[in-house]
Coordinates of C-alpha atoms and ligand atoms in Angstrom, one line a residue:
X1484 CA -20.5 -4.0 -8.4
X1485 CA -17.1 -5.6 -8.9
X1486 CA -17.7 -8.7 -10.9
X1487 CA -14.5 -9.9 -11.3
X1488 CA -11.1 -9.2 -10.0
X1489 CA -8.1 -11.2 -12.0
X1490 CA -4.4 -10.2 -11.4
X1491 CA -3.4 -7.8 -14.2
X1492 CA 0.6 -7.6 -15.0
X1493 CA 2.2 -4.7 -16.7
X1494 CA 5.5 -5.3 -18.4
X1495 CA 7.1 -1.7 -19.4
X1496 CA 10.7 -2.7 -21.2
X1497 CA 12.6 0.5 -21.1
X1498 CA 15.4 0.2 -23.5
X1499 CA 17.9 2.6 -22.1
X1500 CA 16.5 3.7 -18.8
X1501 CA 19.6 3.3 -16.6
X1502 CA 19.9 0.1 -15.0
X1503 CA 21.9 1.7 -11.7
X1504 CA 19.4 4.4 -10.8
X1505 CA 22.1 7.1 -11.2
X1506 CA 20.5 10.1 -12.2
X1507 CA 20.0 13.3 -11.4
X1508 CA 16.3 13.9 -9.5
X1509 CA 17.1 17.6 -11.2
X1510 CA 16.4 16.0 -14.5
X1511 CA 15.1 12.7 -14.5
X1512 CA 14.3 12.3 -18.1
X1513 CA 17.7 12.5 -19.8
X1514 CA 20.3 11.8 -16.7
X1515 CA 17.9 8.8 -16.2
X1516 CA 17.8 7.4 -20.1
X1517 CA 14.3 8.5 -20.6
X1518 CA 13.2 7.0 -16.8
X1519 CA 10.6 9.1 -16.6
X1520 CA 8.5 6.8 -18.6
X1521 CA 8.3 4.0 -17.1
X1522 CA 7.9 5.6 -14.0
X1523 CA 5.0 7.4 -15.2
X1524 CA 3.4 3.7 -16.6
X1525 CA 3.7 2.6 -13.0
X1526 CA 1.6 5.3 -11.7
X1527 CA -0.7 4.8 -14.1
X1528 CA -1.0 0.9 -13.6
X1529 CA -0.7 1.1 -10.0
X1530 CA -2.4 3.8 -8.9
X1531 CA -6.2 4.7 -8.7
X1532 CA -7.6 8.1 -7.4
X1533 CA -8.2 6.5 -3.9
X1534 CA -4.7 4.4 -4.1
X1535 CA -3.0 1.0 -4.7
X1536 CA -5.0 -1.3 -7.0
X1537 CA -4.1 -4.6 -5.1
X1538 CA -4.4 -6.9 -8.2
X1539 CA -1.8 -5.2 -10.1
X1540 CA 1.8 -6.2 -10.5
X1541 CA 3.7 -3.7 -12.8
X1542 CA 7.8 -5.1 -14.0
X1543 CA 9.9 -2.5 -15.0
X1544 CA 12.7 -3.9 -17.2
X1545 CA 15.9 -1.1 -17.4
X1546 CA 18.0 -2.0 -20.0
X1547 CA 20.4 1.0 -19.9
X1548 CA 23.7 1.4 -18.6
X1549 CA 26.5 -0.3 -16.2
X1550 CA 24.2 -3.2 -14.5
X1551 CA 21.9 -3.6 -17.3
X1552 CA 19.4 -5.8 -17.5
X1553 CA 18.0 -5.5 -14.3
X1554 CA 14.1 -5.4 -13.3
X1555 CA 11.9 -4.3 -10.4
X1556 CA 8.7 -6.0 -10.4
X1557 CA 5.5 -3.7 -7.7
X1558 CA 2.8 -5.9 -6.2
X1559 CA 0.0 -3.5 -5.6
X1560 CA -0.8 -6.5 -2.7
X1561 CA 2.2 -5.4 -0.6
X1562 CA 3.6 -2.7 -2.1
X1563 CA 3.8 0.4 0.4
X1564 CA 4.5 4.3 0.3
X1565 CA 3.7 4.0 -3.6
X1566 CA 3.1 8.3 -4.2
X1567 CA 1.9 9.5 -7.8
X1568 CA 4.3 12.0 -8.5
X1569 CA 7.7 11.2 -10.9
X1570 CA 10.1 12.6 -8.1
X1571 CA 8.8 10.6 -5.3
X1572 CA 8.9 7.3 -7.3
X1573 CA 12.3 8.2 -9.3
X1574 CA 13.6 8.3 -5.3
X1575 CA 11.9 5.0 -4.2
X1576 CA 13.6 3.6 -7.4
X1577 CA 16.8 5.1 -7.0
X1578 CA 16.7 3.4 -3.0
X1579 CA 15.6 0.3 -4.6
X1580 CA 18.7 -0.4 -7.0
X1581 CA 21.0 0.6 -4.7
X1582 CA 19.8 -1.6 -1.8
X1583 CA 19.5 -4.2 -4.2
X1584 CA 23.3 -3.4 -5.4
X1585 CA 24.4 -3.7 -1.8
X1586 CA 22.5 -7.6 -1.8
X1587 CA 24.4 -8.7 -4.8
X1588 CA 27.5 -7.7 -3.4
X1589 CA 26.4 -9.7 -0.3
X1590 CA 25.2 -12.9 -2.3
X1591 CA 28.6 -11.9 -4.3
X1592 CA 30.7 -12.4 -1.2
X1593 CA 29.0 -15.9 -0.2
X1594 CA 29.3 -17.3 -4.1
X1595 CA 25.1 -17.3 -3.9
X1596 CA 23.7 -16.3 -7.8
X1597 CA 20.3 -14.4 -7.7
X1598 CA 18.4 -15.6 -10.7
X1599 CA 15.1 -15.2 -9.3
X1600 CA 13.3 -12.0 -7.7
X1601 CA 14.3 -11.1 -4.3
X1602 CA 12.4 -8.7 -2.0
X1603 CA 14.4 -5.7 -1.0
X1604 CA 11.4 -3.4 0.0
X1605 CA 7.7 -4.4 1.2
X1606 CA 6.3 -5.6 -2.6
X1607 CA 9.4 -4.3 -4.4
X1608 CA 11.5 -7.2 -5.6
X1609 CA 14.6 -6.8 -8.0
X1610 CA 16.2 -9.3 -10.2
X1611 CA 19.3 -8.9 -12.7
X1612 CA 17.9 -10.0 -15.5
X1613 CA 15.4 -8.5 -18.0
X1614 CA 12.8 -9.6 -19.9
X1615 CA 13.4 -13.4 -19.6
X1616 CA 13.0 -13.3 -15.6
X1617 CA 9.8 -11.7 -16.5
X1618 CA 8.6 -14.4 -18.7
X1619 CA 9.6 -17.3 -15.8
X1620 CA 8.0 -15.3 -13.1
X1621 CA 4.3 -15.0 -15.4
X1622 CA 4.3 -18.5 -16.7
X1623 CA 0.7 -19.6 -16.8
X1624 CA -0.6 -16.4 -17.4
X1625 CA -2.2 -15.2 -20.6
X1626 CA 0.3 -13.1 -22.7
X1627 CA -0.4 -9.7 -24.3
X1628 CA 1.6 -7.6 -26.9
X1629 CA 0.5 -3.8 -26.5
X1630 CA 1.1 -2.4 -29.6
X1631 CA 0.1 0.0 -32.3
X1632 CA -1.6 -1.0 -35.3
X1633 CA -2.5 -4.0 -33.9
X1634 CA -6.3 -5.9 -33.4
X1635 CA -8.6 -3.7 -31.5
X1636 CA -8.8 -4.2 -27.9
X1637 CA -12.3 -3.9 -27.8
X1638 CA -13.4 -6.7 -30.2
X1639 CA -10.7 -9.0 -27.5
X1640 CA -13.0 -11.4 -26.1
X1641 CA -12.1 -12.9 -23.1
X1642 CA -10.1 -9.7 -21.9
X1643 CA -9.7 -9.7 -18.2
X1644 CA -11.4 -12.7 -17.2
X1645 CA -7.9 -14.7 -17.1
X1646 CA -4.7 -13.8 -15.4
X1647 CA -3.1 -11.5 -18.3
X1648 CA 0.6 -9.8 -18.4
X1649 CA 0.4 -7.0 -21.1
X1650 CA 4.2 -5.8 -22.7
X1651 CA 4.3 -2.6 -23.3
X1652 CA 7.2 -0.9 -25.3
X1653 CA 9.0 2.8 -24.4
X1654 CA 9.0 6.0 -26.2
X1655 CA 11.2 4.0 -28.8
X1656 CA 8.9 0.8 -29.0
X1657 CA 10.3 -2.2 -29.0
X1658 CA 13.1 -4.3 -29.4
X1659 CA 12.8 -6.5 -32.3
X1660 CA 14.2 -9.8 -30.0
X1661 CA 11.3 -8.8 -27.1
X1662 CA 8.0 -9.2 -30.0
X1663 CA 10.2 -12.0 -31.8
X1664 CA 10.1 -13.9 -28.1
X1665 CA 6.8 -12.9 -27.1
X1666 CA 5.1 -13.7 -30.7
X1667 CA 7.2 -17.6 -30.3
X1668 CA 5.1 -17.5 -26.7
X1669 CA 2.1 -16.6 -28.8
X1670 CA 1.2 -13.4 -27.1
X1671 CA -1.8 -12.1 -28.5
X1672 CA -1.2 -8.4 -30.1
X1673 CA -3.9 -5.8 -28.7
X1674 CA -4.2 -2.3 -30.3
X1675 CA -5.6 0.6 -28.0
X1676 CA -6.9 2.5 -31.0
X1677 CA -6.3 4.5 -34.2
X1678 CA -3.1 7.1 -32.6
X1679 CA -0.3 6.1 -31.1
X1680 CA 0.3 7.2 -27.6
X1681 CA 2.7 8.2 -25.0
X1682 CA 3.4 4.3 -23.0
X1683 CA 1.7 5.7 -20.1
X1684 CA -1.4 6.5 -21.4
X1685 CA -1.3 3.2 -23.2
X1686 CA -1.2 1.8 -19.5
X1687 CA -4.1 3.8 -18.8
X1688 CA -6.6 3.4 -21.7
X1689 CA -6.2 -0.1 -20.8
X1690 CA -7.0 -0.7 -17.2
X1691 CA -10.1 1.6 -18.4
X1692 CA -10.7 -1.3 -21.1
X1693 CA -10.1 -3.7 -18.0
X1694 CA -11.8 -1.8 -15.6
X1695 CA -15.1 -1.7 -17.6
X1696 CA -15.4 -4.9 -17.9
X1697 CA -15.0 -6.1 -14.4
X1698 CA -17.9 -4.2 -13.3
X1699 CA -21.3 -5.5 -13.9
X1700 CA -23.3 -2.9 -15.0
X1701 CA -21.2 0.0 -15.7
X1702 CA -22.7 2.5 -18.9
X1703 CA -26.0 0.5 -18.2
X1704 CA -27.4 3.6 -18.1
X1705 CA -27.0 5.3 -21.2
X1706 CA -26.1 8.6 -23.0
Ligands
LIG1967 C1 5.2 6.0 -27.5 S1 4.7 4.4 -28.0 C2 6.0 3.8 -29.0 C3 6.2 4.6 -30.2 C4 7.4 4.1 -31.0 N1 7.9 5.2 -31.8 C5 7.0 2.9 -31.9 O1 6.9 3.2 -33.1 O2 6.7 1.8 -31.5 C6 5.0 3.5 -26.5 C7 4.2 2.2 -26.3 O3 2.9 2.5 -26.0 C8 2.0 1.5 -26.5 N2 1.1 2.1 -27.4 C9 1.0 3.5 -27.7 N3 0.0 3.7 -28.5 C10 -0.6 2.6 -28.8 C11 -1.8 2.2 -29.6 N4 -2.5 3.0 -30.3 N5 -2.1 0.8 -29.6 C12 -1.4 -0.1 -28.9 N6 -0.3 0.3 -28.2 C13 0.1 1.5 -28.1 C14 2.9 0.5 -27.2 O4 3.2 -0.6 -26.3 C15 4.2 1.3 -27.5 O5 5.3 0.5 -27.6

């Protein structure tokens, strides 16, 4: 039994994953500035076995390349044709910054600035800016720094029962400026445990942390 369902947001800042989604599909990984991961932290956050998880919203801040800073922020509540595998979301990403290329040049053309997130797909939204869009648009929520080395996340108390956004850094880690921001902010650092891990799996030993304890009753059972 469900006991609680709270909006969980993912923040994945990708320090050079290219910014204008031009990259090969043939080799996503370098072409794309190491896209692949997070890519594969949105299928991780988003998706269950049996599909979208409606309460997620997953922000993916590129910071690589011509157009750099940009984000795309997923709402599990709209999103649509969301597929787990790294092609079919590199192409729905590729689609994504280029329609939202051809809107700037539109709002370029009429003198209008996009500071905020605008919708180019159903629950895919785009904004030029990185990781300070993302701190406007979760405002009011409780603020999480994912990182290694850091206070256990199973001794967190009060994990999950509050609107949370969780900042997650790439295969790199992060940018010093990102945890000097977030620690001002007072984002609480959460560790996921002794190793350190590939970002993705980060993503998912966490919504198993999150998932556990929004159900009443799960492991009453025992060993
Ligand atoms: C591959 S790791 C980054 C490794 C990078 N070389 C570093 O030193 O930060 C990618 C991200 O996953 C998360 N992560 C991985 N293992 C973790 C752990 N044991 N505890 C907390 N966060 C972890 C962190 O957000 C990290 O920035």
């Amino acid at each position: 039994m469900l006991v609680r369902e709270v909006k969980r947001r993912f923040v994945v800042v990708a320090q050079r994953a290219l910014a204008s989604g031009e990259f090969s599909l043939d080799d996503i990984a370098s072409s794309g500035g190491r896209i692949d991961v997070p890519l594969r932290c949105l299928r991780a956050a988003m998706l269950s076995s049996h599909g979208l998880r409606p309460s997620v919203i997953v922000y993916l801040v590129l910071c690589g390349g011509e157009y750099a800073p940009r984000t795309i922020r997923f709402d599990g509540a709209s999103v649509k044709f969301l597929r787990p595998d790294e092609r079919a979301l590199a192409v729905l990403v590729q689609k994504t910054l280029a329609a939202a290329r051809a809107q700037g040049r539109a709002e370029a053309a009429t003198g209008a600035a996009a500071a905020a997130f605008a919708e180019v797909k159903p629950g895919i939204s785009v904004v030029s800016r990185g990781v300070d869009a993302v701190l406007d648009d979760v405002a009011g929520t409780r603020l999480y720094l994912v990182r290694e080395g850091a206070d256990d996340v199973r001794a967190a108390r009060e994990l999950g029962e509050h609107e949370s956004t969780f900042f997650l850094g790439d295969d790199r880690g992060f940018d010093v400026a990102v945890t000097d921001e977030l620690e001002r902010r007072g984002a609480i650092a959460l560790g996921l445990g002794p190793v350190s891990m590939h970002a993705e799996d980060a993503v998912a030993v966490l919504t198993n942390e999150l998932d556990r304890r929004a159900f009443a009753h799960y492991g009453e059972r025992g060993a």
